[in-house]
Coordinates of C-alpha atoms and ligand atoms in Angstrom, one line a residue:
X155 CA 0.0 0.0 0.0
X156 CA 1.3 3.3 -0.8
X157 CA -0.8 5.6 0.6
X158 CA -3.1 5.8 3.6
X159 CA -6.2 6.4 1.8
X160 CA -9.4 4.8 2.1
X161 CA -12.7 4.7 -0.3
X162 CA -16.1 5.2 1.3
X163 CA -18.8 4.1 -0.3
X164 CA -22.8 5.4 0.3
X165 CA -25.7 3.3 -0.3
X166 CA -28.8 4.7 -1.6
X167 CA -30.7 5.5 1.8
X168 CA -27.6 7.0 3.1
X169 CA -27.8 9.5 0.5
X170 CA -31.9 9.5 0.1
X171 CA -32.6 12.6 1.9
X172 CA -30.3 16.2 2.7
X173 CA -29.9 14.5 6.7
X174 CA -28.7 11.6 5.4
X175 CA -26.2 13.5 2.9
X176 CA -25.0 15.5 5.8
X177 CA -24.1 12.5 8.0
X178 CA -22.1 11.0 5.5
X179 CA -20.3 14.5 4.9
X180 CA -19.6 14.4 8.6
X181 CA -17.9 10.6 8.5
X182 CA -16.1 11.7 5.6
X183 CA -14.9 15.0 7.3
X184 CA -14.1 13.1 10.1
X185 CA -11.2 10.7 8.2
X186 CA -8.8 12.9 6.9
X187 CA -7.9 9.5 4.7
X188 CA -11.1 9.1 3.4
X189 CA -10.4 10.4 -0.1
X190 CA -12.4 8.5 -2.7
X191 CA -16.4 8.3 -2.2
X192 CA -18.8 6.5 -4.2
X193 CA -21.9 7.1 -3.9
X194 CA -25.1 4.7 -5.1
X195 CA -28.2 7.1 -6.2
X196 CA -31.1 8.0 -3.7
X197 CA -33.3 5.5 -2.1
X198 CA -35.6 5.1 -4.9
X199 CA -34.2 6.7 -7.7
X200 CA -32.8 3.3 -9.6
X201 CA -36.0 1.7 -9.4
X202 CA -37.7 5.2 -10.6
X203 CA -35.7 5.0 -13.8
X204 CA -36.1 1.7 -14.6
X205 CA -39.6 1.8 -14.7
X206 CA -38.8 4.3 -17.5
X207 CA -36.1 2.4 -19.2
X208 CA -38.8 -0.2 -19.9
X209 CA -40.3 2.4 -22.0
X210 CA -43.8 4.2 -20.8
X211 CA -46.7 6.1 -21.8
X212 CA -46.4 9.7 -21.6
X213 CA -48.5 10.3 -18.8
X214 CA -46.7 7.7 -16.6
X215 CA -43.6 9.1 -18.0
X216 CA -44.0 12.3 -16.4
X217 CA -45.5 10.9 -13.3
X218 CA -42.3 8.6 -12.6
X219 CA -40.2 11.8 -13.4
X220 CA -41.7 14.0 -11.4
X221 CA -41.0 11.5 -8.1
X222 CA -37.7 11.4 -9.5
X223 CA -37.5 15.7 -9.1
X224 CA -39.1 15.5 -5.9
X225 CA -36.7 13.0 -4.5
X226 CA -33.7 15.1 -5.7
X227 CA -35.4 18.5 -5.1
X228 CA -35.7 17.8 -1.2
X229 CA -32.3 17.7 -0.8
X230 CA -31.6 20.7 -3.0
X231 CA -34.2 23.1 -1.4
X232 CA -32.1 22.5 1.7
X233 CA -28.9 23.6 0.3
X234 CA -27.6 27.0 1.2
X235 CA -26.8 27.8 -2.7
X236 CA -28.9 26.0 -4.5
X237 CA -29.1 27.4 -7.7
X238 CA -26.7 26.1 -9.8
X239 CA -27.1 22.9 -8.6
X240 CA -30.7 22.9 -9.4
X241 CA -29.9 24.1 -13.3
X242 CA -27.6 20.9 -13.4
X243 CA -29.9 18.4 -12.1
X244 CA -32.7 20.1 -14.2
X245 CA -31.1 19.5 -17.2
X246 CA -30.4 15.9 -16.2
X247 CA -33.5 15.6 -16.1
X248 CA -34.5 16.4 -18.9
X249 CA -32.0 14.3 -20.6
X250 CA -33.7 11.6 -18.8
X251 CA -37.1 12.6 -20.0
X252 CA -35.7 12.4 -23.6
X253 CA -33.6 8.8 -23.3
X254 CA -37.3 7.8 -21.5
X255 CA -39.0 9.1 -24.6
X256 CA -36.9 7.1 -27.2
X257 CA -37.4 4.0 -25.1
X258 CA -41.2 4.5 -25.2
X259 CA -41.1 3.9 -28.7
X260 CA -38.6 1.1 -28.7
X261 CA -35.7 0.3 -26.1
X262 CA -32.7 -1.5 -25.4
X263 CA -29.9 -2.7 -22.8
X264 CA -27.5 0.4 -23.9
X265 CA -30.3 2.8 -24.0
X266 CA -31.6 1.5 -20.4
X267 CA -28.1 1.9 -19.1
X268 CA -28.0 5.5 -19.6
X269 CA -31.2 6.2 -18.4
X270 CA -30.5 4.2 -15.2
X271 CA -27.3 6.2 -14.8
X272 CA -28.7 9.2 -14.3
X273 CA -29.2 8.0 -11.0
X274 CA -25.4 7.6 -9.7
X275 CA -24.6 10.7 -11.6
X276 CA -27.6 13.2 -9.9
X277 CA -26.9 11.9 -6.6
X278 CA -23.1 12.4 -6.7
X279 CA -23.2 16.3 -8.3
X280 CA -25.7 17.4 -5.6
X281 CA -23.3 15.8 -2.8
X282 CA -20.2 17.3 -4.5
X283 CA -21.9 20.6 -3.8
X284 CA -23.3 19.6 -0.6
X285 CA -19.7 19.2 0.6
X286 CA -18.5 22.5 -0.7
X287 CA -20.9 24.1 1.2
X288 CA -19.8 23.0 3.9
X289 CA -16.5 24.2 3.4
X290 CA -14.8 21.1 2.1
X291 CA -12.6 20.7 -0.7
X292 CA -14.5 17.9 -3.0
X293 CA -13.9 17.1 -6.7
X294 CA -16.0 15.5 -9.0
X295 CA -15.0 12.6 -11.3
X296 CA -17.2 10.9 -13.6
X297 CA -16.3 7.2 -12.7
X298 CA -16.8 6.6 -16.5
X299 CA -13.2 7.6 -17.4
X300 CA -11.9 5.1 -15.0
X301 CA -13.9 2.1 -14.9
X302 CA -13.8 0.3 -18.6
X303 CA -15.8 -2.5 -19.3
X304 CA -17.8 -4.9 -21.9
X305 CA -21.1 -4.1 -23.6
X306 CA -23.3 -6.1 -21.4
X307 CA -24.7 -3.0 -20.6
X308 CA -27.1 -3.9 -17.8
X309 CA -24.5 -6.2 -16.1
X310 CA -21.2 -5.3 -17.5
X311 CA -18.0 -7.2 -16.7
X312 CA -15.3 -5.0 -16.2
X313 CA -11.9 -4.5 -18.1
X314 CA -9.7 -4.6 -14.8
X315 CA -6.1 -4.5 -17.3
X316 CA -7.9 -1.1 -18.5
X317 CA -9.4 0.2 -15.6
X318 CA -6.2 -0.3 -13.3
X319 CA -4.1 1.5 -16.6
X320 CA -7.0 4.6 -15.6
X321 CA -6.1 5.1 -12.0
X322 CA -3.8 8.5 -12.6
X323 CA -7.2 10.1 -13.1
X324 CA -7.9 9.4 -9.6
X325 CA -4.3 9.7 -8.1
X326 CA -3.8 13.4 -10.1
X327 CA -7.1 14.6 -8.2
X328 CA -5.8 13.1 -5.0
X329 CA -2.0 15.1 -5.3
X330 CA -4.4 18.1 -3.8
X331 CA -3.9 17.8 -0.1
X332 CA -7.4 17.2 1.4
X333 CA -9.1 16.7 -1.8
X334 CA -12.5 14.0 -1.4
X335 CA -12.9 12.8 -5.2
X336 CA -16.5 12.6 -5.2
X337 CA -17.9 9.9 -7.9
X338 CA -20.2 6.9 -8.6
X339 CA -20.9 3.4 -8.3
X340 CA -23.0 1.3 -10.3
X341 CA -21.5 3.2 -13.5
X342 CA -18.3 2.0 -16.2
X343 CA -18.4 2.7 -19.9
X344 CA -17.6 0.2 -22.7
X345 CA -15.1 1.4 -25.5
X346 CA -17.6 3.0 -28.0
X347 CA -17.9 5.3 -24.5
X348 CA -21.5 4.2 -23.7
X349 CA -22.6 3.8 -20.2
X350 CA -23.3 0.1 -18.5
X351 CA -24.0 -1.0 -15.4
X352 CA -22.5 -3.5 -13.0
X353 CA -26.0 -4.7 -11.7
X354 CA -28.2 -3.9 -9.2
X355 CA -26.4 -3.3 -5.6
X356 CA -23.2 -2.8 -8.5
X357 CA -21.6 0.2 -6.4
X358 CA -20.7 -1.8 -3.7
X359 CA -18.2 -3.4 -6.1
X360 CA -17.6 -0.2 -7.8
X361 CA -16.2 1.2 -4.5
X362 CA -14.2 -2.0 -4.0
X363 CA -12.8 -1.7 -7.8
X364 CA -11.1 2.2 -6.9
X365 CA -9.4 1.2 -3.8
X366 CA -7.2 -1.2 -5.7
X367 CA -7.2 1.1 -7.9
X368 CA -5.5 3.4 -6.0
X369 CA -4.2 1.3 -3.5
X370 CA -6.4 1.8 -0.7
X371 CA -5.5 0.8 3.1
X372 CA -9.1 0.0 3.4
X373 CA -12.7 0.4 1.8
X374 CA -15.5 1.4 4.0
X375 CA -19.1 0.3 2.9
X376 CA -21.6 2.6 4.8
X377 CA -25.2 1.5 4.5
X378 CA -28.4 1.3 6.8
X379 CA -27.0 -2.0 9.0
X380 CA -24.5 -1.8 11.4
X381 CA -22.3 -4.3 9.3
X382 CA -22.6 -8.4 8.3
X383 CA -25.4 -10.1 11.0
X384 CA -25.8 -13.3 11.0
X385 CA -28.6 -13.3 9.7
X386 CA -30.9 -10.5 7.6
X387 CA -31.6 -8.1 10.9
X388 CA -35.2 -7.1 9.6
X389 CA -36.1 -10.9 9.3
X390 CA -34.6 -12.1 12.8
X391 CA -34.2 -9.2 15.1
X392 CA -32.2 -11.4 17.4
X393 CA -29.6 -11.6 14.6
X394 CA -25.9 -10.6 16.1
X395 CA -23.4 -8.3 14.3
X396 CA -20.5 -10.6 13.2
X397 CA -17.7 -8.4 14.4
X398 CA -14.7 -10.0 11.6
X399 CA -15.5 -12.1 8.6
X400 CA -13.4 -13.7 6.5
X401 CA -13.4 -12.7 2.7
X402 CA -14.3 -16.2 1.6
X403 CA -17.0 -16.5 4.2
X404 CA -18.4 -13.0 3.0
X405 CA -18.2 -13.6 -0.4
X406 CA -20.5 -16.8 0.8
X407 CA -23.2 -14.8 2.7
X408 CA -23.0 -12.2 -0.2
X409 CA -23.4 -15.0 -2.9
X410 CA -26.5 -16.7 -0.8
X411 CA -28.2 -13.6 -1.2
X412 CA -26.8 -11.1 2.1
X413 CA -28.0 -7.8 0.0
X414 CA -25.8 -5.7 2.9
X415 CA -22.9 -6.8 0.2
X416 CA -22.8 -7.1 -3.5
X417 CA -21.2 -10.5 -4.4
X418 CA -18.7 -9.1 -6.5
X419 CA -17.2 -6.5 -3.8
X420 CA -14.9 -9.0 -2.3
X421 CA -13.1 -9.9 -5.8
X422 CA -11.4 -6.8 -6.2
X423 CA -10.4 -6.6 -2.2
X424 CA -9.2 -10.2 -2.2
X425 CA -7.1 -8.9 -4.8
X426 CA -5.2 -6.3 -3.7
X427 CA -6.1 -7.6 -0.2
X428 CA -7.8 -5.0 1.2
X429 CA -10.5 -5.1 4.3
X430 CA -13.8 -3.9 3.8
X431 CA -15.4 -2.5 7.0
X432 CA -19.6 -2.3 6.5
X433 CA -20.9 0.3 9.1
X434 CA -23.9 2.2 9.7
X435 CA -23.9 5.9 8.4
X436 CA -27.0 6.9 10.3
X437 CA -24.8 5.4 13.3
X438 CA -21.2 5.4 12.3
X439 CA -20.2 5.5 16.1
X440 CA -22.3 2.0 16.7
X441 CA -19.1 -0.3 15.1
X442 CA -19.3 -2.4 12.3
X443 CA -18.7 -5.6 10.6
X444 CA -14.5 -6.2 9.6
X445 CA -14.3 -8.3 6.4
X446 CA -10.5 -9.1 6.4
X447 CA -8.2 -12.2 4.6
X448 CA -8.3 -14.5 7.5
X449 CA -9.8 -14.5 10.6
X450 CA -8.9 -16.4 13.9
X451 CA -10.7 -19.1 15.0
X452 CA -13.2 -18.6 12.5
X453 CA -16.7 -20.5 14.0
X454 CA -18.1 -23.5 12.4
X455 CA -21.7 -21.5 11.9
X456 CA -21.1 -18.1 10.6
X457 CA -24.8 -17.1 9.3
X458 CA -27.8 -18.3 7.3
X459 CA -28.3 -16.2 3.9
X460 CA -31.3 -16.4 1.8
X461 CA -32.5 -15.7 -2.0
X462 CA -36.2 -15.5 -2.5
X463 CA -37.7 -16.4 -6.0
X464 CA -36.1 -19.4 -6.7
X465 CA -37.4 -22.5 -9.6
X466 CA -36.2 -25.7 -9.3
X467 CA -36.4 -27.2 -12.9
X468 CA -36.7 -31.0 -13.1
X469 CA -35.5 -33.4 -15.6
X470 CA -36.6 -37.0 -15.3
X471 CA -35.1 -39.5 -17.9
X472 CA -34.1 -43.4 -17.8
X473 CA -32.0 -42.3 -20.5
X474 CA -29.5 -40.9 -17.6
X475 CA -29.0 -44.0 -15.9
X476 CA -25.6 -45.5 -16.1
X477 CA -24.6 -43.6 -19.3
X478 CA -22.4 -41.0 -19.5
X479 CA -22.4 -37.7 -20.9
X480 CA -26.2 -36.6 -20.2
X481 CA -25.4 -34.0 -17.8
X482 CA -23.2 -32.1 -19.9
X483 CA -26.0 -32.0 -22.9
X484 CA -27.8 -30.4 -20.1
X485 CA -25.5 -28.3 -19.0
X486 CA -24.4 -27.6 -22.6
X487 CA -28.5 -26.3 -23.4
X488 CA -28.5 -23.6 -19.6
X489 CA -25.5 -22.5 -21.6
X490 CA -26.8 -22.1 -24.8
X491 CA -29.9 -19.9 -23.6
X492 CA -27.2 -18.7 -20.9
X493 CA -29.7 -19.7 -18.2
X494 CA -27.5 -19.0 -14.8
X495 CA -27.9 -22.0 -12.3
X496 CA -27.4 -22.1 -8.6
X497 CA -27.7 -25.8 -7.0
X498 CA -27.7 -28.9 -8.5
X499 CA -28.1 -32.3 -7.5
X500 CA -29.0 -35.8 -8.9
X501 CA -30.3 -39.0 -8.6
X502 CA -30.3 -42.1 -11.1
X503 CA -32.6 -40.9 -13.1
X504 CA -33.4 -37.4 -12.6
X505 CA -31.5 -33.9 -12.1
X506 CA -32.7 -30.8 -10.1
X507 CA -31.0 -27.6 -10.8
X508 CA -32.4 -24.2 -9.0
X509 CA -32.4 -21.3 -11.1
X510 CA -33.3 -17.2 -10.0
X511 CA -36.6 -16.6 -11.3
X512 CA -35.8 -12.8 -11.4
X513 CA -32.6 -13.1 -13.1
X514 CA -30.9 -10.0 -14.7
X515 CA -32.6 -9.2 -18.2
X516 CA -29.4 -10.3 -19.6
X517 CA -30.1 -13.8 -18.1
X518 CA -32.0 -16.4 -20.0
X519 CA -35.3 -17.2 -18.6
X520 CA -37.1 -20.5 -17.9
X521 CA -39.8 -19.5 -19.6
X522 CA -38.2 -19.4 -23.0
X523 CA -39.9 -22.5 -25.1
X524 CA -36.7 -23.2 -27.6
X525 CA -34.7 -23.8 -23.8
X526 CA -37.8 -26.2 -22.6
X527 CA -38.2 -27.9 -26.2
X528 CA -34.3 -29.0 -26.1
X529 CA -34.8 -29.9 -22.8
X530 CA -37.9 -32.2 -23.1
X531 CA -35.7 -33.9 -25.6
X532 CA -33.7 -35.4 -23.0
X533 CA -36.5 -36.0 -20.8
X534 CA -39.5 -35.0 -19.0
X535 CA -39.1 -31.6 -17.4
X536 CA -41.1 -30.0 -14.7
X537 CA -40.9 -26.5 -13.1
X538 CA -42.1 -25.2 -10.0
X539 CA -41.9 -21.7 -9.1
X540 CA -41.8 -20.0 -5.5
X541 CA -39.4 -20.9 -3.4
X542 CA -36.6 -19.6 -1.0
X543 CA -32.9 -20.7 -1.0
X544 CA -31.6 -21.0 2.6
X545 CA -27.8 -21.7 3.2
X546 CA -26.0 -22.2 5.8
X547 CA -22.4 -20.7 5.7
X548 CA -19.7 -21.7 8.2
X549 CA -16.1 -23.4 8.2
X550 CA -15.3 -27.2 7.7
X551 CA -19.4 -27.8 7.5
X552 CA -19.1 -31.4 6.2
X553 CA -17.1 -32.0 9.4
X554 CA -19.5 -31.0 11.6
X555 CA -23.0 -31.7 12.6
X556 CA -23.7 -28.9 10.5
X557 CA -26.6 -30.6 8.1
X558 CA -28.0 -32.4 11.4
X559 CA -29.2 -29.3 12.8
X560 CA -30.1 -27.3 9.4
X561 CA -32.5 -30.5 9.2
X562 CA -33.7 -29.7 13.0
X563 CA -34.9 -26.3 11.9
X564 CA -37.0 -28.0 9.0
X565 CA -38.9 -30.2 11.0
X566 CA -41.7 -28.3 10.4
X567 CA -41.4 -26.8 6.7
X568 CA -41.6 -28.9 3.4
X569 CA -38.0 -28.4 2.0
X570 CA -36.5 -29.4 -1.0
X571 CA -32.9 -30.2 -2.8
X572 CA -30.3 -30.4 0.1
X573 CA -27.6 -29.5 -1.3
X574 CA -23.8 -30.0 1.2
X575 CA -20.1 -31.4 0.1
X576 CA -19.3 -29.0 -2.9
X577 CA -17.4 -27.0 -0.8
X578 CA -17.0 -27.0 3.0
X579 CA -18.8 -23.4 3.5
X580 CA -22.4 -23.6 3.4
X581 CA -25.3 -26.2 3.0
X582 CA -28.3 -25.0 1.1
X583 CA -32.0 -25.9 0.8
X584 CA -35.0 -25.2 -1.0
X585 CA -38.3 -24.4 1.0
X586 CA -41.5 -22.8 -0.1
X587 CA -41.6 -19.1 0.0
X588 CA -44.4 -18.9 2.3
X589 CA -42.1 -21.0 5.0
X590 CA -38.9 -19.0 4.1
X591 CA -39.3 -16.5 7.5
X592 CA -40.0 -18.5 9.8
X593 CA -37.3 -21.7 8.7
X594 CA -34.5 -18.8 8.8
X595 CA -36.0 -18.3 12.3
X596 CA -35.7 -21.4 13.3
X597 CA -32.4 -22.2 12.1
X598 CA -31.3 -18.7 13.6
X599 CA -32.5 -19.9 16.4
X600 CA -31.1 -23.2 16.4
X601 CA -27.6 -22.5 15.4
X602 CA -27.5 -18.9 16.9
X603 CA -29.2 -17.8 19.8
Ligands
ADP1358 P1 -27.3 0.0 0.5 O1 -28.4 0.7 -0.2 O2 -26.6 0.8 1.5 O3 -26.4 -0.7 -0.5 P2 -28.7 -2.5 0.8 O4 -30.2 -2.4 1.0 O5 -28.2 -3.0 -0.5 O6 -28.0 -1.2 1.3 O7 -28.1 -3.5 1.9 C1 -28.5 -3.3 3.3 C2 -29.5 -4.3 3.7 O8 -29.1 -5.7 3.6 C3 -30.0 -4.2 5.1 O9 -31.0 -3.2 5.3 C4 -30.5 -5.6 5.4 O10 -31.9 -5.7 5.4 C5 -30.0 -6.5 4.3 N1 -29.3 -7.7 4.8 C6 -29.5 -8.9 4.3 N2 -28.7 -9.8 4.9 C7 -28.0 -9.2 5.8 C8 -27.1 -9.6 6.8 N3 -26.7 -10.8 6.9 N4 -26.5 -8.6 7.6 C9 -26.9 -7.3 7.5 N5 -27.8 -6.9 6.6 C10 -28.4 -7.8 5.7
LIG1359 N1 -28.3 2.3 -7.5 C1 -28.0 1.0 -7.9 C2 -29.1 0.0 -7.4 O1 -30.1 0.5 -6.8 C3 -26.7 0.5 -7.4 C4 -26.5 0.5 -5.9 O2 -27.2 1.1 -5.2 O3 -25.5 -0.1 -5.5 O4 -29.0 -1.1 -7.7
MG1360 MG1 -26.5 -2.4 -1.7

């Protein structure tokens, strides 16, 4: 590490209103170190501009951008100078209202990216100025002349050889003694220089991406939780705050589905090894979760994750039995429709595979009937929609009586595909939606409390 500076990265409701914008000016003012800041757009905004990036009828249209005005105008009418700020965002906005109107007639993923931008941009320009006002030096940077990636534009994978070849941009702005480079997550550019997007909860990873970029000592992750719990806190308020985390057991929790970090965060910290600290910046003073290489004495049960809107997909065939070869027609057809799969297992005669039923547009679907006519060739294939991936992440797991009490907590529920033994960290299951809740209860319960 060369320097002593750290990135600090906002989530969207710690920037959704002008209080929230002023406490994450104060922990920023604070660290003297803190010199990058990423910031994700306001509570609300994404989703906002979405809507419109799906292309909508002119009344709706102006509806959805007029919440989007409010949003950004609260925190504006509470700035001390407000004007020129206000002509900016105006004018974003109406460059929104014009993407919005060419994607009412007929839209696409490049076109949706630089609608959905709009977001990461607004949020960080009013903040910029926030912080000037109060009395700070802070320079903007458009993180779209550092971070270079492909044209998936909705969930772009990043050019790292590039991106790392851009970080004079940053360190130039960061020569100035006391300088906060102000930019945003979520945001990259592929090299015809139109926007994309690292996908939803992206800016996480975004913030991740500029400390090895510049080297960072640490990256600090400031959201609405007081760091990694074992379990969601707003499911099981008895969850605990894990106070150190391994990077491979975060990545874990992130991957199950542990929103408070997007899974891609830890690549570029594990890296450059860098720790990632998640805190609260509505109570930075109330600690937070350490996410560092190794940990000691790491416990056999570290926390239960979830994803909701899971299909299991099922292919029965006698066709499978003793031969060899079937699964990887299978596997070669997911691939083909680039259908993403999570957990697989298999009998004799049949394989189970779970697949997100909200996947990223970019994602194939289940639904599409050239995927389930190949299929059907092989055999007969069922789906079944509505159900809840649990796992189970901890340390040596298949060592432990790990599986005997995850089945404990489903005494009760209907579950589904247990899958344990691909690797020692978790052990997943399948239940049905409506028993999600109260089976991470349970097994909080169980393994926790
Ligand atoms: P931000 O907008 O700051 O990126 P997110 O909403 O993406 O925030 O992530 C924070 C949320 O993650 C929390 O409000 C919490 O409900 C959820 N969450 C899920 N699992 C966990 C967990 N294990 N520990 C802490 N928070 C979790
Ligand atoms: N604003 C983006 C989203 O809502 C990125 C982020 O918040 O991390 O997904
Ligand atoms: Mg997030």
């Amino acid at each position: 590490m060369s320097q002593d500076y750290i990135v600090a990265k906002f989530g969207g409701t710690s920037v959704a209103d002008y209080d929230a914008m002023l406490n994450c000016f104060n922990i920023i003012n604070s660290n003297p170190n803190v010199r990058v800041v990423v910031l994700s757009a306001s509570a609300g905004v994404t989703n906002l501009l979405i809507e419109l990036a799906s292309g909508c009828e002119k009344e709706k249209r102006k509806e959805i951008l007029e919440k989007i005005k409010l949003i950004q105008f609260n925190i504006i009418n509470r700035l001390q100078f407000p004007e020129e700020i206000a002509q900016r965002i105006e004018s974003c906005l109406k460059q929104i209202s014009s993407l919005s109107e060419a994607a009412s007639l007929s839209t696409n993923d490049a076109l949706a990216a630089a609608i959905v931008g709009h977001g990461e941009l607004m949020s960080t320009m009013i903040f910029t100025h926030l912080c000037k006002e109060q009395g700070a030096r802070a320079e903007y940077l458009d993180a779209r002349e550092v971070i270079k990636t492909n044209e998936n534009f909705s969930e772009a994978t990043v050019d790292l050889e590039q991106t790392l070849q851009n970080a004079p941009v940053v360190l130039d702005l960061l020569k100035e003694p006391e300088t906060k480079v102000i930019t945003q997550g979520f945001i990259g550019q592929e090299t015809e220089g139109k926007t994309t997007l690292l996908g939803r909860g992206g800016s996480d990873y975004s913030a991740a991406l500029f400390a090895e970029i510049i080297d960072a000592q640490a990256c600090h992750i400031w959201t609405d939780v007081s760091g990694i719990y074992t379990t969601d806190p707003r499911i099981v308020s008895n969850a605990q705050r894990i106070e150190t985390i391994s990077f491979k057991e975060a990545s874990e929790m992130a991957i199950f589905g542990a929103k408070v970090l997007h899974p891609a965060t830890i690549l570029p910290a594990v890296r450059a090894n860098i720790p990632v600290f998640i805190g609260n910046s509505k109570d930075p003073s109330s600690g937070g979760t350490w996410i560092t290489k190794e940990v000691v004495n790491p416990p056999t049960f570290r926390g239960v994750a979830f994803k909701r809107n899971q299909s299991i997909l099922t292919i029965s065939s006698l066709k499978m039995l003793g031969t060899s070869g079937f699964l990887s027609k299978v596997f070669s057809i997911f691939s083909k429709y680039n259908v993403v799969i999570d957990c697989v297992t298999t009998s004799e005669v049949a394989l189970a595979v779970t697949v997100d039923h909200k996947q990223n547009l970019n994602h194939g679907s289940l639904e599409n009937p050239d995927l389930l006519a190949e299929l059907n060739e092989l055999g007969s294939v069922k789906i079944e929609h509505n159900y809840s991936l649990i796992a189970l992440i901890g340390n040596k797991l298949s060592q432990t009586s790990g599986l005997t009490k995850a089945l404990q907590a489903l005494d009760n529920s209907s579950f589904r595909m247990v899958c344990q033994g691909a690797c020692d960290y978790n052990i997943c299951f399948l239940v049905p939606a409506d028993k999600a809740d109260s089976t991470i209860t349970q097994l909080h319960k169980n393994l926790f409390e």
